[in-house]
mmCIF file of C-alpha atoms and ligand atoms in Angstrom:
data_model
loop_
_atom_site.group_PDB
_atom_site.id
_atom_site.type_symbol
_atom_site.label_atom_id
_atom_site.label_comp_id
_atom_site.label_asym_id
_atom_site.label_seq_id
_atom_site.Cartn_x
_atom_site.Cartn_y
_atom_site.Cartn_z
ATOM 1 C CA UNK A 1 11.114 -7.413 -37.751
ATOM 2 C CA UNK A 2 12.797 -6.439 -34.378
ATOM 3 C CA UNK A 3 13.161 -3.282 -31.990
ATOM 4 C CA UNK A 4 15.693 -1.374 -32.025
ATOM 5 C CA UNK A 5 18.036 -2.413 -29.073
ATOM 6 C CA UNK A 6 21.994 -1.373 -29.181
ATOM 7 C CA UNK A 7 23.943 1.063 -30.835
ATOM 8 C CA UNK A 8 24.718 -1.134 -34.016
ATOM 9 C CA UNK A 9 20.730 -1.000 -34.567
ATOM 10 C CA UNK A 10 21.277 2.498 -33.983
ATOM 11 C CA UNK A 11 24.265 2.868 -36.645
ATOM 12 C CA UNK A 12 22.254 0.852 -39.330
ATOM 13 C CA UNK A 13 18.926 3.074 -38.678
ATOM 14 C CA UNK A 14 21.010 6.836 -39.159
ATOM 15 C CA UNK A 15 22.963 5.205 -41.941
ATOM 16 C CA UNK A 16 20.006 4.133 -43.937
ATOM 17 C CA UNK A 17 18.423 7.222 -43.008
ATOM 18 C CA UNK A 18 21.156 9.411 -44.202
ATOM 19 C CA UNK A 19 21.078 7.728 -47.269
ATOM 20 C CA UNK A 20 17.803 8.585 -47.875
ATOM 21 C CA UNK A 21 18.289 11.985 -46.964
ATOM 22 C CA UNK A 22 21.199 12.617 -49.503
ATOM 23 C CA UNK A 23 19.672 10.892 -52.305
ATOM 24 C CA UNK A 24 16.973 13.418 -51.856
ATOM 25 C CA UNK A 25 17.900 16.399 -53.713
ATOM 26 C CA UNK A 26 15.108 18.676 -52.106
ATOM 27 C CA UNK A 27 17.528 18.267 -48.646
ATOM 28 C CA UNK A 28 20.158 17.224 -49.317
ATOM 29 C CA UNK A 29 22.232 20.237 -50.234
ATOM 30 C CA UNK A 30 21.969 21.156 -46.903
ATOM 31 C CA UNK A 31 24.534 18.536 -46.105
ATOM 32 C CA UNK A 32 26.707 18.643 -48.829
ATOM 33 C CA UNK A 33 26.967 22.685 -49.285
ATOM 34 C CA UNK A 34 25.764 24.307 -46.812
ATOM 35 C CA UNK A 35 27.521 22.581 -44.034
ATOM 36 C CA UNK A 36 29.844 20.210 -45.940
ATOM 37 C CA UNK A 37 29.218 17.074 -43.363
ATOM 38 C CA UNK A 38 31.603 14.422 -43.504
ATOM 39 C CA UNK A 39 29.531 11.332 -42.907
ATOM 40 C CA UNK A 40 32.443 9.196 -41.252
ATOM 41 C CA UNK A 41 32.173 11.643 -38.439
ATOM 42 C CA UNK A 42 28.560 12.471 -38.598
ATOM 43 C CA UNK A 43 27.515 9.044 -38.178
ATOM 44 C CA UNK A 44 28.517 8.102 -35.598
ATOM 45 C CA UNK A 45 27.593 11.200 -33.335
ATOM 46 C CA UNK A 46 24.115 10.941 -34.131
ATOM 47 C CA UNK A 47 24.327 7.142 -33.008
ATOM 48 C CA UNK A 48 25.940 8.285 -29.523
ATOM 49 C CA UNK A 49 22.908 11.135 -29.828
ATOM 50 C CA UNK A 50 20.037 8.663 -29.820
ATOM 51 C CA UNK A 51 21.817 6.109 -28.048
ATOM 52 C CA UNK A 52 21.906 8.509 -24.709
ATOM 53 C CA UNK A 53 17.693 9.514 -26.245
ATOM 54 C CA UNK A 54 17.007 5.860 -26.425
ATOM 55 C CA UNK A 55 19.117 3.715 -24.469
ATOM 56 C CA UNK A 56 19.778 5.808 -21.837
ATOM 57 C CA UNK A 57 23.278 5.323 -22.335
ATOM 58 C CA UNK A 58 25.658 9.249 -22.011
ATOM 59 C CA UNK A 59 28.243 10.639 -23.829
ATOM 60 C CA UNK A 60 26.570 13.341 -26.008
ATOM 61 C CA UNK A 61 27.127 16.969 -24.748
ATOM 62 C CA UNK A 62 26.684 19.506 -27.737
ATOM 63 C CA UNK A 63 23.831 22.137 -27.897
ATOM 64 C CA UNK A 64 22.130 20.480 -30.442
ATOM 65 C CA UNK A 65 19.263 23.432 -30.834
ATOM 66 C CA UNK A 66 21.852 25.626 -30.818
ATOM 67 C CA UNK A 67 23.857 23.786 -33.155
ATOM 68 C CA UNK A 68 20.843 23.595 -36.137
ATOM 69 C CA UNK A 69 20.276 27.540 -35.254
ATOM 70 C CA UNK A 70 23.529 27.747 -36.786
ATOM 71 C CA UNK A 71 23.049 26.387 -39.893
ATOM 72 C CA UNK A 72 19.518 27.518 -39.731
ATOM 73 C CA UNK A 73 21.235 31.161 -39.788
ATOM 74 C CA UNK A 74 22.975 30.224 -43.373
ATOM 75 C CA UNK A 75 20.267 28.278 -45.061
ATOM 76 C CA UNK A 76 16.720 29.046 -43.634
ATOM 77 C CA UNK A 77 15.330 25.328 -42.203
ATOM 78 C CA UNK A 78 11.770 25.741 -43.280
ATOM 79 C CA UNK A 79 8.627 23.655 -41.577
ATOM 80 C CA UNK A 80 9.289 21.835 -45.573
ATOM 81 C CA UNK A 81 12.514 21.207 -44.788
ATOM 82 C CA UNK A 82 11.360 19.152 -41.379
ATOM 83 C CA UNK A 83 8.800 17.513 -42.789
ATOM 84 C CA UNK A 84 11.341 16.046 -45.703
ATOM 85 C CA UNK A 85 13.734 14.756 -42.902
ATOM 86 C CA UNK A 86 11.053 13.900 -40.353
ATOM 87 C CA UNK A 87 9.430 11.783 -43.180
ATOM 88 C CA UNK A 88 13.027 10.107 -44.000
ATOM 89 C CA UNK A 89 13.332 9.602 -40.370
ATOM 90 C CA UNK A 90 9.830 7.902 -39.957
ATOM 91 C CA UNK A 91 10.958 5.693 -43.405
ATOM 92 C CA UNK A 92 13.949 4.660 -42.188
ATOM 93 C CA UNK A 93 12.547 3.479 -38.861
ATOM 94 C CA UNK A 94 9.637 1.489 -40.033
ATOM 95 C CA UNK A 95 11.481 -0.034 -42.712
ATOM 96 C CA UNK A 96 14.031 -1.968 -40.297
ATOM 97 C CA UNK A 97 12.837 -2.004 -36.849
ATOM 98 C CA UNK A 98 9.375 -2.329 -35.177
ATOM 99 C CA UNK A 99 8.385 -2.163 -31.348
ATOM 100 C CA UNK A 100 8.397 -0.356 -28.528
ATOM 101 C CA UNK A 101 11.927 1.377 -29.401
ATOM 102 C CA UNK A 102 11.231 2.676 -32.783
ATOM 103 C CA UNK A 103 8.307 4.113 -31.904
ATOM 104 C CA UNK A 104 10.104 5.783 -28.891
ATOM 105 C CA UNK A 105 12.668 7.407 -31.446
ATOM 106 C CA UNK A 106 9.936 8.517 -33.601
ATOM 107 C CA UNK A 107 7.944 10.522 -30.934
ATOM 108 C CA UNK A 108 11.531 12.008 -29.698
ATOM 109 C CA UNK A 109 12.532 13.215 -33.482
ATOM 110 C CA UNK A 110 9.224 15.047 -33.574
ATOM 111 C CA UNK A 111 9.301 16.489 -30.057
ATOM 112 C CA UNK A 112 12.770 18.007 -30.952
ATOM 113 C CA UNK A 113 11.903 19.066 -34.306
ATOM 114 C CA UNK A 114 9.163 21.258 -32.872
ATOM 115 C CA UNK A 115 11.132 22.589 -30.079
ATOM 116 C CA UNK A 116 13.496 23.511 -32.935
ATOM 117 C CA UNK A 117 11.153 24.958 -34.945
ATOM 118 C CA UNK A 118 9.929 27.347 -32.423
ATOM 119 C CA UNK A 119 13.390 27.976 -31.435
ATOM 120 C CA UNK A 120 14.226 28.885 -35.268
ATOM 121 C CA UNK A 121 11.098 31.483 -35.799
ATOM 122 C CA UNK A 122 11.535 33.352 -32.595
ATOM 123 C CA UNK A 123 15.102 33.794 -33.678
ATOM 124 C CA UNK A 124 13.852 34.638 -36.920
ATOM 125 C CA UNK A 125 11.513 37.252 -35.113
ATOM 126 C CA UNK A 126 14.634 39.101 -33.312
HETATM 127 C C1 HEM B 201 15.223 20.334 -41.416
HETATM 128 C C2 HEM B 201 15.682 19.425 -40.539
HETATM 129 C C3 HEM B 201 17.145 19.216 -40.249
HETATM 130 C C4 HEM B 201 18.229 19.502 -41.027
HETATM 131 C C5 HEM B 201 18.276 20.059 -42.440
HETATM 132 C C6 HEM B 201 19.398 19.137 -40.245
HETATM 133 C C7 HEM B 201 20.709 19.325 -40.660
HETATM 134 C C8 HEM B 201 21.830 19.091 -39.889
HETATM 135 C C9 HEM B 201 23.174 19.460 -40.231
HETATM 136 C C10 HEM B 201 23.595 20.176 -41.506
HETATM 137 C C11 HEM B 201 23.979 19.039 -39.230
HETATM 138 C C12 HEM B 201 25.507 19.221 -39.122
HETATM 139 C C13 HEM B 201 25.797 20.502 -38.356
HETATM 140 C C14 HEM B 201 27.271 20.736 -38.139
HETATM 141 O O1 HEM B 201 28.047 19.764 -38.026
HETATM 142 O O2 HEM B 201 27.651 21.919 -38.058
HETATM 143 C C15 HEM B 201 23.135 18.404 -38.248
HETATM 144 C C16 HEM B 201 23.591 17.813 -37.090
HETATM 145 C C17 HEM B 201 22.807 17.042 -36.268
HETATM 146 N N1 HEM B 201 21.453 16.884 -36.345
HETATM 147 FE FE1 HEM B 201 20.228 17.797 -37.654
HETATM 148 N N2 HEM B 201 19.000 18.630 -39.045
HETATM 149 C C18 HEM B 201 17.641 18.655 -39.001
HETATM 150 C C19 HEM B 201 16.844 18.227 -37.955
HETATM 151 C C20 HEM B 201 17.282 17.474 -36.905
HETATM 152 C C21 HEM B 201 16.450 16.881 -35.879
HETATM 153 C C22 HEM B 201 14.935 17.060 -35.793
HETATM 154 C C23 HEM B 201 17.280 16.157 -35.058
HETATM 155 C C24 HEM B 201 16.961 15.337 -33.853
HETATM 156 C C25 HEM B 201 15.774 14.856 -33.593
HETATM 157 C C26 HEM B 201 18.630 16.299 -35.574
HETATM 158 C C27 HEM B 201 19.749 15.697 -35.042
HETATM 159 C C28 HEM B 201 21.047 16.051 -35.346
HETATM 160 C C29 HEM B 201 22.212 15.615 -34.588
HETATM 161 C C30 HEM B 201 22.223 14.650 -33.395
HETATM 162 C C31 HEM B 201 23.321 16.243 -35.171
HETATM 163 C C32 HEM B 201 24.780 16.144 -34.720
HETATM 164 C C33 HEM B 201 25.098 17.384 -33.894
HETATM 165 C C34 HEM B 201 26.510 17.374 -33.331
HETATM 166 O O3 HEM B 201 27.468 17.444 -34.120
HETATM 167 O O4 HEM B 201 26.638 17.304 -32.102
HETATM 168 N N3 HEM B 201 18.602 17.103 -36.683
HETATM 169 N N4 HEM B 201 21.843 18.460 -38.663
#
């Protein structure tokens, strides 16, 4: 199996792992109605996303805390909820790619999901 090294690695890994997350009914109304997602435009912003986390390459600019706060503020995203995605995430890694990279994007999906999670209770605590 091989690292992960361009953004067509990149496009496989978040479309197998979406794919995982919406077969998963325990998460994946989150995407379909809380915020109705259309995946032709999701994907590929979560490829330029890790591409500039991974690669090193630019090109994303959103407030991505900021962003899940939002929907966090319609649908509560409970520690449950990461540990469902974070364990799709973690899947859909080992399951196509193995090296240096994928164990780079793993670290970086946790680090973020706990800076979320604070981020989510101490608006929760307001
Ligand atoms: C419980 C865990 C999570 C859930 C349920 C979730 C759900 C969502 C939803 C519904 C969106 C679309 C928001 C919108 O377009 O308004 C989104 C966007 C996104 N999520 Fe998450 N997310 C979770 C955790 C994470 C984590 C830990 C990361 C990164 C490590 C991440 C990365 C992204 C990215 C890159 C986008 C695209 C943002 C943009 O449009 O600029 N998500 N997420």
């Amino acid at each position: 199996m091989r690292d992960i090294q361009n953004q067509d690695d990149l496009y496989v890994l978040v479309d197998e792992f979406y794919k995982k997350l919406l077969a998963d009914a325990s998460i994946s109304y989150i995407f379909t109605e809380v915020v109705k997602i259309k995946l032709e435009e999701h994907l590929p912003i979560l490829v330029t996303f890790w591409s500039q986390a991974i690669l090193g390459t630019g090109g994303y600019f959103n407030n991505l805390t900021q962003i899940h706060l939002d929907v966090s503020a319609k649908e509560y995203l409970s520690p449950e909820l990461f540990n469902i995605w974070l364990n799709h995430f973690y899947a859909a890694v080992d399951e196509n790619f193995k090296g240096e990279k994928a164990e780079q994007i793993k670290t970086q999906a946790l680090s973020i999901a706990t800076i979320m999670q604070i981020k989510i209770i101490q608006e929760k605590d307001k």
